[in-house]
XYZ file of C-alpha atoms in Angstrom:
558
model
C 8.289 21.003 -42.992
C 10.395 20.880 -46.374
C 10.996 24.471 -47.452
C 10.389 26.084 -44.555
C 13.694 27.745 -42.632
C 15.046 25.505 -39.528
C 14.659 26.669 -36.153
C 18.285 27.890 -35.823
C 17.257 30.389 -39.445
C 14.587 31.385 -37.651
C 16.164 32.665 -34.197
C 19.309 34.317 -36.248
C 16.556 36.713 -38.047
C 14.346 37.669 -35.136
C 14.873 40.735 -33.617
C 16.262 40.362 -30.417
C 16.385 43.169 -27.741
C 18.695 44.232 -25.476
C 18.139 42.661 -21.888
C 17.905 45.758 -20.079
C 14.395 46.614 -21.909
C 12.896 42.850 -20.960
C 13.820 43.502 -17.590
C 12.430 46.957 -17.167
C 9.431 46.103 -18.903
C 9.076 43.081 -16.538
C 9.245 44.913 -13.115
C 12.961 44.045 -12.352
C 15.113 46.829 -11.146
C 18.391 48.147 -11.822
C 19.890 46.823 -8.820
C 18.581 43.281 -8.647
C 19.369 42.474 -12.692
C 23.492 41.157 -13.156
C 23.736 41.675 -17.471
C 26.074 38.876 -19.121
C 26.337 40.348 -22.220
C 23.423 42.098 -24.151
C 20.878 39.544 -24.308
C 21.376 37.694 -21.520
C 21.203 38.324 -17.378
C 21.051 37.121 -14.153
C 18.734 38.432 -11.502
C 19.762 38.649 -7.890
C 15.876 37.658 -6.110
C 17.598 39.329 -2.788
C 17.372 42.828 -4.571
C 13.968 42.244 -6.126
C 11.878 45.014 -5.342
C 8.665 43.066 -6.109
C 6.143 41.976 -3.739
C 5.823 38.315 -2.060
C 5.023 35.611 -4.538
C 1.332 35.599 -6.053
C 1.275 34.752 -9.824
C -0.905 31.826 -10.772
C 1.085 28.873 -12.162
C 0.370 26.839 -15.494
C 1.808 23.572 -16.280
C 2.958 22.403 -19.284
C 3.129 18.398 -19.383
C 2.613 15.817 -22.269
C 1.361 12.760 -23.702
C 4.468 10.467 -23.811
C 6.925 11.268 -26.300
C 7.486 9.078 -29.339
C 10.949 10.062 -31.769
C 8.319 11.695 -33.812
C 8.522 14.880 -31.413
C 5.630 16.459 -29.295
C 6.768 20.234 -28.967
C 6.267 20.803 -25.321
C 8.777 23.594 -25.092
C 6.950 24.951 -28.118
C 3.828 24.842 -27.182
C 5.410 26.449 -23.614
C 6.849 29.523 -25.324
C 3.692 29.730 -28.229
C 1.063 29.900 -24.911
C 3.043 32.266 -22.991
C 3.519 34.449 -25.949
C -0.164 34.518 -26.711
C -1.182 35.150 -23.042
C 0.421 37.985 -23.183
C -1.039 39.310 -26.541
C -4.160 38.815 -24.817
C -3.349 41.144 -22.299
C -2.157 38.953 -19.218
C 1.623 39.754 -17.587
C 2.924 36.410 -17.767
C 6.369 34.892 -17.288
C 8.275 32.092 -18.789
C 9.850 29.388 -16.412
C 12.479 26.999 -18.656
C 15.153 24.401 -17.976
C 18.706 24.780 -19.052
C 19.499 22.178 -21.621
C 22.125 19.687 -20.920
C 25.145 19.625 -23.796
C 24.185 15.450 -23.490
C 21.055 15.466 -25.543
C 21.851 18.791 -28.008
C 24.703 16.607 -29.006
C 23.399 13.471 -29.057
C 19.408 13.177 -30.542
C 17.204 14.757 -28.413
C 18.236 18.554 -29.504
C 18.133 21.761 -27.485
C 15.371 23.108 -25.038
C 14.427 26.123 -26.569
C 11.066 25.563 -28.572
C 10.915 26.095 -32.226
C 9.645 27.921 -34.846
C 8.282 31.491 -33.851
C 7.992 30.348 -30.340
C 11.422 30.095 -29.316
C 13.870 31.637 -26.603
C 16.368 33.905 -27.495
C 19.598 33.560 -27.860
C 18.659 30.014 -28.904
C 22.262 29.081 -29.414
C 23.930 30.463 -26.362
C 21.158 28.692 -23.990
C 21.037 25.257 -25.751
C 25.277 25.686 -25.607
C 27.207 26.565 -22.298
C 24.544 29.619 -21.869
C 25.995 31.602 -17.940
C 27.995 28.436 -16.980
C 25.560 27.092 -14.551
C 25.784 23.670 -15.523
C 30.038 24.000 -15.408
C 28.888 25.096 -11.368
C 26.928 21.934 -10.549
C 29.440 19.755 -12.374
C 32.486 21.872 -10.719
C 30.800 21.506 -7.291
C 29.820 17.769 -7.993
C 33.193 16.798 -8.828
C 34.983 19.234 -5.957
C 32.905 16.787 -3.492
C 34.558 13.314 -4.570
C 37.609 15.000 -4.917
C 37.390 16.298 -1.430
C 36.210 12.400 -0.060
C 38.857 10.637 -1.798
C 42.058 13.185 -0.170
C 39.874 12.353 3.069
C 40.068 8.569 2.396
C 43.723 8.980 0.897
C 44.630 11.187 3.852
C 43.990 8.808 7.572
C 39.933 8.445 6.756
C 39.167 9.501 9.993
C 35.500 9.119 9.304
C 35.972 6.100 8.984
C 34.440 5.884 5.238
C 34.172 2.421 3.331
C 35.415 3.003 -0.244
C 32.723 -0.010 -1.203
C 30.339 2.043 -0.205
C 30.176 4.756 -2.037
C 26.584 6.430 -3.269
C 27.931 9.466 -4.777
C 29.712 9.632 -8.555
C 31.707 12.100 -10.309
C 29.558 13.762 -13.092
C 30.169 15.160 -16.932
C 27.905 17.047 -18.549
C 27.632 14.800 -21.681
C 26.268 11.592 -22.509
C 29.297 9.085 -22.279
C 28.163 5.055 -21.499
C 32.239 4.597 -21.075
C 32.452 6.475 -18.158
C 29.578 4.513 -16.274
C 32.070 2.319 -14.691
C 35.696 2.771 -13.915
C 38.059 2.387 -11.371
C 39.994 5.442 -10.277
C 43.361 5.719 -7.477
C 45.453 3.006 -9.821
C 49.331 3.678 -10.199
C 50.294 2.981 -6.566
C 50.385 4.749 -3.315
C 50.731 8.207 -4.172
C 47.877 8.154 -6.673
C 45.078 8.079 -3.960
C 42.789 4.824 -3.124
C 42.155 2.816 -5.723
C 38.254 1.895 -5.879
C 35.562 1.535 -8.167
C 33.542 4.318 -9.790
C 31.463 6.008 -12.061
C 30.281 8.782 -13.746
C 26.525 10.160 -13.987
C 25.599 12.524 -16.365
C 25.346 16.103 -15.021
C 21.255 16.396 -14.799
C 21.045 13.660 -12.708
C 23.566 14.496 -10.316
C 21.835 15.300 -6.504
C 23.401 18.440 -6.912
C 21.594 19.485 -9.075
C 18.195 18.565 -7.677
C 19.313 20.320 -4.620
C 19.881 22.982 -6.707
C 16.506 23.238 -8.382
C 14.956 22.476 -4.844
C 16.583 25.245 -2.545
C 14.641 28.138 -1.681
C 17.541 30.410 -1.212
C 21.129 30.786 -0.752
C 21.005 29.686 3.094
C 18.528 26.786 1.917
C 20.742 25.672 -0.599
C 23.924 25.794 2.068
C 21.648 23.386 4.453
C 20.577 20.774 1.696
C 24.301 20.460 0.637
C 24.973 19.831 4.047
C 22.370 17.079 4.233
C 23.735 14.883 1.313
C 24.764 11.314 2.224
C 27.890 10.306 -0.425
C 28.543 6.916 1.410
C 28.570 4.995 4.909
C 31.232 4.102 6.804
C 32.578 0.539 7.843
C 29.756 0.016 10.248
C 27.522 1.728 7.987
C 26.090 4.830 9.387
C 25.927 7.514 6.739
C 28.194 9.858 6.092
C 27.042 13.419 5.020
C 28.878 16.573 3.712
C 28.266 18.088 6.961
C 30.332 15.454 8.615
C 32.926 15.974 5.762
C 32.838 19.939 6.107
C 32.815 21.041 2.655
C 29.187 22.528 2.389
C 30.437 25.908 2.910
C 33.009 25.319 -0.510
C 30.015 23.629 -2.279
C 27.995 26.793 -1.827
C 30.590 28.842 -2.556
C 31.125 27.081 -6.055
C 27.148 27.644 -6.566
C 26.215 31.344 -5.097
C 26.666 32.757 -8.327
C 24.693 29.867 -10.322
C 22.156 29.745 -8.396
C 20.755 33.318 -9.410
C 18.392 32.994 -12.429
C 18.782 33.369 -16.289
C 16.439 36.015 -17.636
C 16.088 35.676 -21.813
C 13.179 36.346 -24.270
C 11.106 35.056 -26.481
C 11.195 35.870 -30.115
C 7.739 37.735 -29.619
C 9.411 39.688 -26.041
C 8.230 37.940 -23.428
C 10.703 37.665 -20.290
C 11.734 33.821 -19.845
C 13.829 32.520 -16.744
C 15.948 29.953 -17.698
C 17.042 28.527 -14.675
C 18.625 24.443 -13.493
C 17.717 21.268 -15.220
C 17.391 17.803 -14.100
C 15.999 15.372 -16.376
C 12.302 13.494 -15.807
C 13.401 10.120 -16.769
C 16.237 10.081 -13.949
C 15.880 13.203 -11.538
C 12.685 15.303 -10.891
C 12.426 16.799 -14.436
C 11.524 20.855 -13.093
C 13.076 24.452 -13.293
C 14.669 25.859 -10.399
C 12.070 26.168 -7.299
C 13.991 29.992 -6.984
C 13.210 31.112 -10.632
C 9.413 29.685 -10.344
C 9.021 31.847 -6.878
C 10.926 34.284 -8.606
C 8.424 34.462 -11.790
C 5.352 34.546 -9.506
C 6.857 37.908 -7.766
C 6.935 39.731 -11.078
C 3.998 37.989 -12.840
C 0.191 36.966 -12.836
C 0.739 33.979 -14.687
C 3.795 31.779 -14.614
C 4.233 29.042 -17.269
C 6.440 26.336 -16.848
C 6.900 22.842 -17.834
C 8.027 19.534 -16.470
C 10.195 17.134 -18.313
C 8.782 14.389 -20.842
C 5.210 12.902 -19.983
C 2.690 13.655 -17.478
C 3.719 10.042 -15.798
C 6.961 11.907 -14.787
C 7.801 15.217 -15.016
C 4.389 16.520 -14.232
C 3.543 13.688 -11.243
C 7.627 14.781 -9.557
C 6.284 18.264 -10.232
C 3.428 17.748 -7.936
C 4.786 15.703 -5.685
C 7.960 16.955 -5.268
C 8.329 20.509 -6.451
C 5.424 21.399 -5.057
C 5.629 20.012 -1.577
C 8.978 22.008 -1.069
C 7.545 25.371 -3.033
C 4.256 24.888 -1.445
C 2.797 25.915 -4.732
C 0.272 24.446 -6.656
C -0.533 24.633 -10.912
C -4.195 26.689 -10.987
C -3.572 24.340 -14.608
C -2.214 21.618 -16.826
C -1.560 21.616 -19.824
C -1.229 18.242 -21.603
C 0.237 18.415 -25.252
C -0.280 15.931 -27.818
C 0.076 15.631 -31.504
C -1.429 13.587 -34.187
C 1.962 12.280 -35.570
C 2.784 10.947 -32.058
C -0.941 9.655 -31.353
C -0.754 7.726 -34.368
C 2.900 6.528 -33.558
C 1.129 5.256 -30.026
C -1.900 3.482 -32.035
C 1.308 1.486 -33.929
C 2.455 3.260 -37.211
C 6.001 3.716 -37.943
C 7.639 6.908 -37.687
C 8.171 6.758 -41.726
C 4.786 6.716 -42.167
C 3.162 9.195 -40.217
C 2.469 11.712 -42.686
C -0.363 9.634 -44.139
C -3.758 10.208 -42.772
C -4.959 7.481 -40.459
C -8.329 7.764 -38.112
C -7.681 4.203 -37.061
C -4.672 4.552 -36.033
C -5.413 7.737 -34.489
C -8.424 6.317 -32.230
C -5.707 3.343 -31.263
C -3.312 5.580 -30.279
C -5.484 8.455 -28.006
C -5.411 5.323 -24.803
C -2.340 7.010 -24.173
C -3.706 10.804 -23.759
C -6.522 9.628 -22.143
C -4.541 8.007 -19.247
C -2.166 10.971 -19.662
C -5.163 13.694 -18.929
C -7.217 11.429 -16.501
C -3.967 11.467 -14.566
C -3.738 15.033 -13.787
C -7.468 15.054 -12.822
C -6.530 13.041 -10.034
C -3.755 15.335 -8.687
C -7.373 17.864 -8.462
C -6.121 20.438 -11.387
C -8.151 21.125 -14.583
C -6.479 19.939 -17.171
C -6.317 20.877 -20.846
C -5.139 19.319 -23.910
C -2.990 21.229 -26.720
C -3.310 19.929 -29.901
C 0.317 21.128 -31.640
C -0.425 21.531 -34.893
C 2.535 20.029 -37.638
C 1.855 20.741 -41.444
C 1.249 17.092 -42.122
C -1.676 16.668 -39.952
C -4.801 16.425 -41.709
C -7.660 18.433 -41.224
C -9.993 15.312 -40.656
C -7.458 14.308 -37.917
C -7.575 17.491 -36.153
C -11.100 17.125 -36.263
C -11.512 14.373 -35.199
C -9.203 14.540 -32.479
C -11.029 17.536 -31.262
C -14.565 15.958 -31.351
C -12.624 13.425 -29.144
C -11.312 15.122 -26.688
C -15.184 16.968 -26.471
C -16.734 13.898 -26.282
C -14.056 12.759 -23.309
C -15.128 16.073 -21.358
C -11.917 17.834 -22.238
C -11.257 21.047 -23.145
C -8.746 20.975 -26.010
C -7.585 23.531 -28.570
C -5.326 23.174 -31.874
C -2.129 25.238 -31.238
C -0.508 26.001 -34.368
C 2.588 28.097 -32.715
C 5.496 26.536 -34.494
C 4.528 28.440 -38.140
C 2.554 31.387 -36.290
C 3.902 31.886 -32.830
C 6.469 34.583 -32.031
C 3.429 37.365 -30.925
C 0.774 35.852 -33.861
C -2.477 34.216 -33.349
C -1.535 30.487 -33.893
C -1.826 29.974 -29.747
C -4.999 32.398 -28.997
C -7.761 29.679 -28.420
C -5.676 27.816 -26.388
C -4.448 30.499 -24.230
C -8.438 31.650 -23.890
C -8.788 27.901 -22.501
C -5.792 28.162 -20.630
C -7.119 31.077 -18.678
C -10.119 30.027 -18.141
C -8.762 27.063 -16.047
C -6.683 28.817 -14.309
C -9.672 30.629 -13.172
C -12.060 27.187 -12.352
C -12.247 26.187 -9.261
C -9.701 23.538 -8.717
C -8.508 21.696 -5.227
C -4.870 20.801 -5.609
C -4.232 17.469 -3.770
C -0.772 15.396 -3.968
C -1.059 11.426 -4.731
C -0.103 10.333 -1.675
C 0.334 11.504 2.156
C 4.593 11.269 3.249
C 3.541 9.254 5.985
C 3.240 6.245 3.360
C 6.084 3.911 3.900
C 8.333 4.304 0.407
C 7.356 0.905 -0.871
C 3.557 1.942 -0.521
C 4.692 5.314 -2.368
C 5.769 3.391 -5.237
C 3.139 1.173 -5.239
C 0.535 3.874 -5.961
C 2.498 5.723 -8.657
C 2.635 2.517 -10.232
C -0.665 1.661 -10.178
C -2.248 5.179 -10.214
C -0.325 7.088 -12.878
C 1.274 4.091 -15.165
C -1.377 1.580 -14.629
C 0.539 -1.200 -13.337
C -0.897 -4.272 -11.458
C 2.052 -3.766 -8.693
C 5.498 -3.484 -8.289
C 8.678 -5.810 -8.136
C 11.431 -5.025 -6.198
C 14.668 -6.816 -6.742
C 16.807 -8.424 -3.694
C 19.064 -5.451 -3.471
C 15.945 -2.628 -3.544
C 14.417 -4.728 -0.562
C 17.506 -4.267 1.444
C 17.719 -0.387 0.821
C 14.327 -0.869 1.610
C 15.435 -1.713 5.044
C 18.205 0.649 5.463
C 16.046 3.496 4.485
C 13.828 2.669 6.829
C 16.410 2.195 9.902
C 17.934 5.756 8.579
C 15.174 7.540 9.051
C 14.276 8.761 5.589
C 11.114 6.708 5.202
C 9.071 10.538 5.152
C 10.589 11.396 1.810
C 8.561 11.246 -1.601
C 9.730 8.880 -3.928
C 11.450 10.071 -7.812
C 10.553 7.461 -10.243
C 13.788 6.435 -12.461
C 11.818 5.013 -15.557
C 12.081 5.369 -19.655
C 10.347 8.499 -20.765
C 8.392 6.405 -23.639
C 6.297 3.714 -22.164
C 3.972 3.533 -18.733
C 5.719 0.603 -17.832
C 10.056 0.198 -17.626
C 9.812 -1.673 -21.723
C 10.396 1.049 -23.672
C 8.981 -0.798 -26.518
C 5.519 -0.760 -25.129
C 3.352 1.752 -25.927
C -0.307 2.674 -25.787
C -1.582 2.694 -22.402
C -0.759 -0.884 -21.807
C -1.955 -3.377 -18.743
C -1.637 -6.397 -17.298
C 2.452 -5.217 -16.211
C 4.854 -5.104 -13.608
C 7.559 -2.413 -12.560
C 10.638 -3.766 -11.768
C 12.534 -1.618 -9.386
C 15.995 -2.972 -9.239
C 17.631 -0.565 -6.484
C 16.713 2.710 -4.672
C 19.348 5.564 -4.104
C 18.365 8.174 -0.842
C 18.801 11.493 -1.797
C 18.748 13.116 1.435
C 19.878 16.533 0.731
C 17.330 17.164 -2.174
C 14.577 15.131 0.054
C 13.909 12.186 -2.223
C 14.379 8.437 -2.818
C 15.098 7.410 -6.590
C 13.540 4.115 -7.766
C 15.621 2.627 -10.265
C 13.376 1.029 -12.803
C 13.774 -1.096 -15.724
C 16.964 -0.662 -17.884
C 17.182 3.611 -17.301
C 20.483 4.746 -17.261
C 21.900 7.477 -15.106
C 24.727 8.053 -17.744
C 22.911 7.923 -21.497
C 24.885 6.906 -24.444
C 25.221 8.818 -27.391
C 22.920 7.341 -30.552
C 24.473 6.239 -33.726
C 24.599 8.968 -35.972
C 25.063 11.840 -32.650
C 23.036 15.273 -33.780
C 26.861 16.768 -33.271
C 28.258 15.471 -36.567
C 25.767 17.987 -38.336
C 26.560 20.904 -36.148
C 29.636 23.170 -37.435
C 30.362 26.828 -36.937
C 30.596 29.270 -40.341
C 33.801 31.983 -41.558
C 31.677 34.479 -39.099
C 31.570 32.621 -36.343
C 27.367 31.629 -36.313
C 26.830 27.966 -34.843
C 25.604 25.337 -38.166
C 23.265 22.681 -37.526
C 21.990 23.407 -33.821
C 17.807 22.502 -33.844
């Protein structure tokens, strides 16, 4: 897109309004909205004076992404925007981007183009200090274990078996082991540790699960850290600090309202990734979207493999809400990056590669089918693609039974017509008679849970658990927590835990190498593959391009 102005150009010179007008304009009263700053707010859902929950949800998800870039967030905002030129009240429902990957080589979270959210730089940056909450309360938790330990453990708590880390808000592979409590007696314990990044702290997923303040109080309360010498769990209830955590988090957990560049209201609320944690918004701003909207659009993290299978079922076990429809965005560049051409090459046209690489959308759409949701596929438009690609991926996605539409939102979002057929397909689905159903019934032991998101959803011929994952196996079993749904810990580009492989490959194996209870957020994690819990930062980090100018406007943020 040479020539055109950056994202970043294109959010400084849209006219932003103040926050008071989104808000009254949405429904939200005086008394219920907390302003930080003029563009920016919080809203207190205790003072809402909107009615119980009824807007309709719609689901963003994706083909898996390749480096090439899909534009889910884009494609989020462009739909949203043009639902509501077409006369529907509709409300965005965002994640919070982590400073980890808007540093490193993911970027922000905020769309792009003319379908962005405003203030693009404040939300992709330290936005209302959320994040600093989870990671304050995170960290106040292992502080608080290790004076217990340091001070008589009278819980008896085995330092060796610790499940809980200290978190950073970054991607840093140094801190992913350590040993902390070295310098002698007076300097605590010394034992080994380890820090996760932020988004994938349990915190936070108990933070995006709660309901409410009192909810959130309980599931803190529920979280096993370690086990003591004879291993029984030990919870922060036993420890006594939920009350503090919530404390830390009753101002956080009140949800971001923003805009779009076109004006339509956007909560911007918690964010755990898909690859390592459950990949959705905050359960409290989706619930709290529905009150003041017909139509709620939100998205779930990377492909429909994972953010859009934890979204149904996880998310919406605990919301007991279901997606009227999914969306499933795919572009040619990526399609064509699937079907085996290199990144550096993808602005040629290629049909061939094209009708190798569409295995992966097919599995991708078929998937959602089976969750019982209508699902439809949005083709975002970049200025490379051909027209005889578009084409032909349309006449594709006809011939597969699909309805699909060309979104070009990036160049002619922002209130313009680039998203109108899709969001006429969009709301038509949402309209279809649907019957939501999750993938599997709790009742299946967690092994069997695995088993069929491996071999329903990736494809796999069955799953291989490591000597370690059999004995959590066990313990999770003799604990109690066998009813929980399982949280897939796999890489974001491949149905199986290679990376490399892409397509919609067969004939594979998962590996699960260890599973980690999360019993206040109500899931097990199955560690797959080589995923990391703390990423690394690439080689040339997006950071060393970002700067601020004599005025005081961020450089180099996309």
């Amino acid at each position: 897109m040479s020539g055109l102005p950056s994202d970043l150009e294109i959010a400084r010179a849209a006219r932003i309004r103040p926050i008071g007008e989104i808000a009254a304009a949405a429904g939200i009263n005086a008394d219920a909205l907390e302003l930080y700053g003029r563009y920016k707010a919080k809203i207190d859902p205790a003072r809402l004076e909107a009615p119980a929950p009824y807007g309709k949800v719609v689901l963003v998800s994706a083909m898996s992404p390749t480096p090439a870039g899909e534009g889910k967030s884009t494609t989020t905002v462009g739909l949203a925007d043009s639902l509501a030129r077409a006369g529907h009240k509709v409300m965005i429902a965002l994640r919070e981007p982590s400073l980890g990957p808007v540093l490193g080589m993911k970027g922000g979270a905020t769309g792009g183009g003319y379908s962005q959210v405003l203030p693009m730089d404040e939300i992709n940056l330290h936005f209302t200090g959320d994040f600093h909450a989870i990671s304050s309360a995170n960290n106040a938790l292992m502080a608080l274990v290790d004076n217990h330990i340091y001070q008589g453990n009278a819980l008896n708590i085995d330092p060796r078996r610790m499940t809980f880390k200290r978190v950073l808000d970054m991607n840093d592979r140094s801190l992913r082991e350590v040993v902390i409590g070295l310098g002698g007696p007076t300097q605590g314990v010394p034992r080994q540790d380890g820090f996760d990044i932020t988004v994938a702290s349990e915190i936070m997923a108990v933070f995006c699960l709660a309901t409410d303040l009192s909810d959130l109080r309980t599931r803190l309360g529920r979280i096993t850290f370690g086990y003591t010498y004879d291993r029984t769990p030990v919870t922060v209830a036993d420890l006594g600090v939920e009350g503090a955590l919530t404390l830390l988090l009753k101002e956080a957990v009140k949800p971001n309202l923003v805009q779009t560049i076109a004006g339509t209201p956007a909560l911007v609320h918690g964010g755990p990734f898909a690859n390592i944690a459950h990949g959705c918004n905050s359960l409290i701003a989706t619930q709290t979207a529905r009150r003041l909207a017909d139509l709620v659009v939100t998205e779930a993290g990377f492909g429909a493999d994972l953010g859009a299978e934890k979204f149904m079922d996880i998310k919406a076990r605990y919301g007991v809400l279901a997606p009227s429809a999914v969306v499933v965005v795919a572009t040619v560049r990526a399609l064509k990056m699937q079907g085996g051409v290199a990144k550096d090459a993808l602005t040629r046209p290629d049909l061939a590669a094209l009708e190798a690489g569409v295995a992966n959308l097919r599995r991708h759409v078929h998937n959602v089918e089976k969750f019982g949701v209508t699902p439809v596929v949005a083709i975002n438009k970049f200025s490379s693609d051909a027209q005889e690609e578009l084409d032909w991926l349309l006449a594709w996605c006809h011939a597969e039974g699909v309805q699909a539409a060309v979104a070009d939102v990036w160049g002619r979002g922002g209130g313009g017509d680039g998203g109108d057929e899709l969001a006429a397909l969009v709301a038509k689905a949402v309209d279809a008679p649907g019957k939501f159903r999750h993938l599997y019934p709790l009742d299946l032991s967690v092994e069997d849970k695995i088993r069929t998101i491996a071999q329903e959803i990736y494809g796999a011929d069955g799953v291989d658990f490591s000597v370690p994952a059999l004995k959590r196996l066990a313990d999770i079993e003799r604990n109690g927590w066998s009813g929980l749904p399982v949280c897939m810990a796999k890489t974001q580009y491949s149905f199986t835990d290679d990376a490399s492989r892409l397509g919609a490959p067969k004939g594979f194996t998962i590996h699960v190498r260890d599973l980690l209870p999360k019993t206040g957020a109500g899931f097990i994690v199955a560690l797959t593959g080589a995923v990391m819990t703390m990423p690394g930062l690439p080689p040339v980090p997006a950071a060393l391009r970002m700067d601020v100018d004599a005025d005081g406007n961020p450089v180099g943020l996309t």
